[in-house]
Short mmCIF file of C-alpha atoms in Angstrom, two decimals:
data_model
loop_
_atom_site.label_atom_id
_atom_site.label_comp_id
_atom_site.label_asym_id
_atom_site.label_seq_id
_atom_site.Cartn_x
_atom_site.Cartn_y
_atom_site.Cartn_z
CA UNK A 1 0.83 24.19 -14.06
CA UNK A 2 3.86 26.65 -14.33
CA UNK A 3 6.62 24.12 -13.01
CA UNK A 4 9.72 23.95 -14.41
CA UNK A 5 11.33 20.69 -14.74
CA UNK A 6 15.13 19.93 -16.00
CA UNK A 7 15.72 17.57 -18.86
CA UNK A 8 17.03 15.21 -16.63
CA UNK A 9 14.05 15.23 -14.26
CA UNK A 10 11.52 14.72 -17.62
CA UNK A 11 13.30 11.92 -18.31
CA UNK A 12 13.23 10.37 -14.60
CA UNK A 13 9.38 11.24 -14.25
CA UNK A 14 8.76 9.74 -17.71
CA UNK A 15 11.04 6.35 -16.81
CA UNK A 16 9.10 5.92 -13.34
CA UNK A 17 5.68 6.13 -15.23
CA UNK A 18 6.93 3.32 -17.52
CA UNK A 19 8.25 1.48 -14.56
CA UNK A 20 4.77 1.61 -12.47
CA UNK A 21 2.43 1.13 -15.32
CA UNK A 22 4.96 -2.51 -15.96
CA UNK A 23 5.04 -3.15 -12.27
CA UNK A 24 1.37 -2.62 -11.84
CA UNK A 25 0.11 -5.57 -13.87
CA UNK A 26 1.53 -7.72 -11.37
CA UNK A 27 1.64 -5.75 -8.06
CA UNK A 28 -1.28 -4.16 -8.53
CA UNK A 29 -0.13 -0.69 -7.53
CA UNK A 30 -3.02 1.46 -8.54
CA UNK A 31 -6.59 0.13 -10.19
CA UNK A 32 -5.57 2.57 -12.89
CA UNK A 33 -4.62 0.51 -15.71
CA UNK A 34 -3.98 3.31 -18.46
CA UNK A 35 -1.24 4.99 -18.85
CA UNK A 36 -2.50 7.96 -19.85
CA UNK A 37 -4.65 8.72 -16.58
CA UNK A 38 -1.73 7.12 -14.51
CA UNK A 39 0.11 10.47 -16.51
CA UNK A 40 -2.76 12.48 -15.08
CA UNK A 41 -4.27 10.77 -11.79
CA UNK A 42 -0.79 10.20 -10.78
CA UNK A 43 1.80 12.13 -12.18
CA UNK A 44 0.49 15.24 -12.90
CA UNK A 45 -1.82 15.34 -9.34
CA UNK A 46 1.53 14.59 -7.57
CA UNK A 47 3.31 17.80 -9.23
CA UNK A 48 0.34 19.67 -8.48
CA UNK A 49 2.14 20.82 -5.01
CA UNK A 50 5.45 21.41 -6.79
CA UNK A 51 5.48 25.60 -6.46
CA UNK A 52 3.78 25.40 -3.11
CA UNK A 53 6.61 22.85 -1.65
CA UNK A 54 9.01 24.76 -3.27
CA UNK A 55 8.00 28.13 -1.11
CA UNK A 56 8.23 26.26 2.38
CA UNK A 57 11.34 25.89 4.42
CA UNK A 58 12.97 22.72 5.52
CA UNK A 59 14.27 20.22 3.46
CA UNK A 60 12.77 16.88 5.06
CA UNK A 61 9.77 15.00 4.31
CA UNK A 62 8.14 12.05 4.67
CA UNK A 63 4.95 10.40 2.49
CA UNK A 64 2.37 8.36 4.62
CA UNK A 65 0.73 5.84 2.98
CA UNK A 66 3.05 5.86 0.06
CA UNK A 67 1.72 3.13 -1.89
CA UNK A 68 3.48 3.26 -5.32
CA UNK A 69 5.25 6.04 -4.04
CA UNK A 70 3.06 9.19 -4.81
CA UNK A 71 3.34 11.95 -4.60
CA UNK A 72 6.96 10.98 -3.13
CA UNK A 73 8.89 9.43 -5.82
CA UNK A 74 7.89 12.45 -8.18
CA UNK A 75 8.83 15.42 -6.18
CA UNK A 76 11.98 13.52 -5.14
CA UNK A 77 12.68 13.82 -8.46
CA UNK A 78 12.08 17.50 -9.14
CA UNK A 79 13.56 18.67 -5.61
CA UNK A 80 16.90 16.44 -5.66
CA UNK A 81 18.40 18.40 -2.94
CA UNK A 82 15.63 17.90 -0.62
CA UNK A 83 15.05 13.93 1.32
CA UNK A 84 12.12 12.03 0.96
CA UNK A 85 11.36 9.30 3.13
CA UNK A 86 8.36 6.51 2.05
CA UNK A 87 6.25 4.79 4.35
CA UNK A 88 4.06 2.24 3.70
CA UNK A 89 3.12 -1.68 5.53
CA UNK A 90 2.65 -3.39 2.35
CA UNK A 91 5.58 -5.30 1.14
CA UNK A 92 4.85 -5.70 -2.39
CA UNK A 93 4.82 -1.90 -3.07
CA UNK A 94 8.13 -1.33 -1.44
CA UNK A 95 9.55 -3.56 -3.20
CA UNK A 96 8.36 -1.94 -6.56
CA UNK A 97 9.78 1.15 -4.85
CA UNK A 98 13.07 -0.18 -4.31
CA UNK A 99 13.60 -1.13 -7.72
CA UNK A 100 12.77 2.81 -8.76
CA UNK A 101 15.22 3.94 -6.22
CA UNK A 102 17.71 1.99 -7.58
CA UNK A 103 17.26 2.21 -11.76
CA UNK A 104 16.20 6.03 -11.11
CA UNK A 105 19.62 6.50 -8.51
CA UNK A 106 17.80 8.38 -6.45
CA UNK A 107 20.04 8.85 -3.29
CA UNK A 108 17.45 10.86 -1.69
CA UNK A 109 15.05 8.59 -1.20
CA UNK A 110 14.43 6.62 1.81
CA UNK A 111 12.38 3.25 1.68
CA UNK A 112 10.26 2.03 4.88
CA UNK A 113 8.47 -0.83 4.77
CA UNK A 114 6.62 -0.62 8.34
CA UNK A 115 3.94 1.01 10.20
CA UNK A 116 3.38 4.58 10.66
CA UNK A 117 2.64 3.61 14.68
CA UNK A 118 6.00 1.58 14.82
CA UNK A 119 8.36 4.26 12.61
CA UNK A 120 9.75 6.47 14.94
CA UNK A 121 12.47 8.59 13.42
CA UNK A 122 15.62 10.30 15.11
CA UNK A 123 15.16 13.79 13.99
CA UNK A 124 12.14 14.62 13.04
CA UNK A 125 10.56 16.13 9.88
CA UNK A 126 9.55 19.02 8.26
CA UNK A 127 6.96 17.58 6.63
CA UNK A 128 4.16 14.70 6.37
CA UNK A 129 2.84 14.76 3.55
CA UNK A 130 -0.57 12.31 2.74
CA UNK A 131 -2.30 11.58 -0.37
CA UNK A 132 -5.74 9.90 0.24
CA UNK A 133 -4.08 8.08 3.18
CA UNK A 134 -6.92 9.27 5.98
CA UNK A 135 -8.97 11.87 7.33
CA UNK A 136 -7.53 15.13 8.58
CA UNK A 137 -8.48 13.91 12.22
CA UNK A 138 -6.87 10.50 11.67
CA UNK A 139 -4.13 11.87 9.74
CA UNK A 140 -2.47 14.69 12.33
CA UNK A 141 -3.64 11.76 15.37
CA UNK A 142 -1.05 8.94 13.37
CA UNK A 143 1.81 11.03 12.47
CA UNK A 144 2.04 14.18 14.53
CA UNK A 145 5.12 12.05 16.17
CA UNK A 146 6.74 12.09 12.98
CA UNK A 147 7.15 16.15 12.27
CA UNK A 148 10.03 18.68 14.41
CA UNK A 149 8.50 21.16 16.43
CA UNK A 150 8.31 23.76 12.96
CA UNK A 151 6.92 20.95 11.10
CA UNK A 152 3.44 20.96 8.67
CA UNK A 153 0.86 18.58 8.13
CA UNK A 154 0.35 18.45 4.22
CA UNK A 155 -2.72 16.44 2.93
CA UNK A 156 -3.62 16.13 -0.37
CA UNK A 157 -7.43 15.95 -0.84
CA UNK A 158 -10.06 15.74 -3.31
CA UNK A 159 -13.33 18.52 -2.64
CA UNK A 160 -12.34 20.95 0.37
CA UNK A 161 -12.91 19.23 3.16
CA UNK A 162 -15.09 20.82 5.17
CA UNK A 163 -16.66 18.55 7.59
CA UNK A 164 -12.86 16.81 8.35
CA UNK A 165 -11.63 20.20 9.18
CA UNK A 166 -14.38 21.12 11.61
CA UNK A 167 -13.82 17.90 14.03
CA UNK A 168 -9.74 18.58 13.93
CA UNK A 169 -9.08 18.83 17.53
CA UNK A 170 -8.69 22.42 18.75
CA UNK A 171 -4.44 22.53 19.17
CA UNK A 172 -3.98 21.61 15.16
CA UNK A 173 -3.98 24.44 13.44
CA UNK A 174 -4.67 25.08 9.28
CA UNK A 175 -2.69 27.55 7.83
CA UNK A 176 -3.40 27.48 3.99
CA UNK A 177 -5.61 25.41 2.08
CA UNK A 178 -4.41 25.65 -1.41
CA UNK A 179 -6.40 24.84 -4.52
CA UNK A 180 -4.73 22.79 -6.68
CA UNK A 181 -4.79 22.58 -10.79
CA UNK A 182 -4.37 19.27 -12.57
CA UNK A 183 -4.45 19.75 -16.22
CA UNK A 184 -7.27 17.12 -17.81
CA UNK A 185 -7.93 15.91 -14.05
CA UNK A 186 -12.36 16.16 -13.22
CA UNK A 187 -13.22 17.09 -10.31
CA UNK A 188 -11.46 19.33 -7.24
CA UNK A 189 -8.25 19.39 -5.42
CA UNK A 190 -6.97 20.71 -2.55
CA UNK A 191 -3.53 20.67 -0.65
CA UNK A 192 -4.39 22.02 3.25
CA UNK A 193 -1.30 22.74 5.18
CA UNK A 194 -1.73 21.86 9.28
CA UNK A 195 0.66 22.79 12.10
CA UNK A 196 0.58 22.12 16.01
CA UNK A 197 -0.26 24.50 18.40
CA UNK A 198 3.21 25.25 20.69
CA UNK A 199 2.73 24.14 24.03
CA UNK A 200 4.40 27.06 26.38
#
């Protein structure tokens, strides 16, 4: 996938894997029970945006639809110096995802147990990222309150989604649709990267 990871950010990635798969038999975080497709369907899909993230500017993000916290918790722990906020309404996942933030110490990680309608932020961010949370359309409609004025829609999607991207209304805009590799993982991927048209 040509990421680099530290030592210490193995470790972390390896310590959250072992922390959903133990979580998940109660919690039921993810119908995936084994933990080697939770290594690929969820790990390793979740990295799979790590070198384009890495290229973009701003330091600010926020995951929709967070669930167990993917793709958050992961690239909060390869980009340390950048802040991730999770969002998601369901209780029991947040509180799995407050346990990680505190046995992983990751201080920048931010845990919101609400809806996206109800979460309005002070500042807002540079980025919204989704994985499988909605369609394009539904997507940019629900959070285009969250993201600053230079800010990018970032879904994560399975085959390129052709049919979502042709009823986006007219004043979104794409700007890259990336295709994504996930070693052992059938099937396509796709990161497409969205902004808003600047009202003069």
């Amino acid at each position: 996938m040509g990421v680099e990871l530290t030592d210490a950010a193995q470790v972390k990635l390896v310590d959250y894997l072992s922390l959903f798969a133990k979580w998940n038999k109660a919690y039921n975080l993810s119908a995936i029970r084994d933990p080697e497709q939770m290594l690929t369907k969820h790990l390793l899909d979740s990295l799979s945006i790590v070198n384009i993230l890495a290229k973009l500017p701003g330091n600010r993000y926020i995951d929709v639809g967070t669930g167990g916290g993917l793709p958050g918790i992961p690239l909060s722990i390869v980009f340390p110096d950048k802040h991730f906020t999770l969002l998601d309404s369901a209780g029991k996942k947040m509180r799995f995802l407050f346990q990680v933030k505190q046995a992983l110490q990751l201080e920048n990680v931010q845990v919101e147990n609400r809806r996206v309608e109800s979460f309005n932020p002070e500042t807002g961010y540079d980025g919204v990222l989704s994985r499988a949370f909605a369609s394009l359309s539904d997507m940019v409609e629900a959070t285009h309150h969250l993201l600053n004025s230079e800010g990018r829609f970032m879904a994560m999607k399975g085959v390129f989604p052709t049919d979502e991207l042709s009823v986006l209304a007219k004043h979104y805009i794409v700007e890259t649709c990336h295709s994504l590799d996930v070693p052992g993982l059938e099937g396509e991927r796709h990161m497409v990267l969205i902004r808003q048209e600047k009202i003069q």
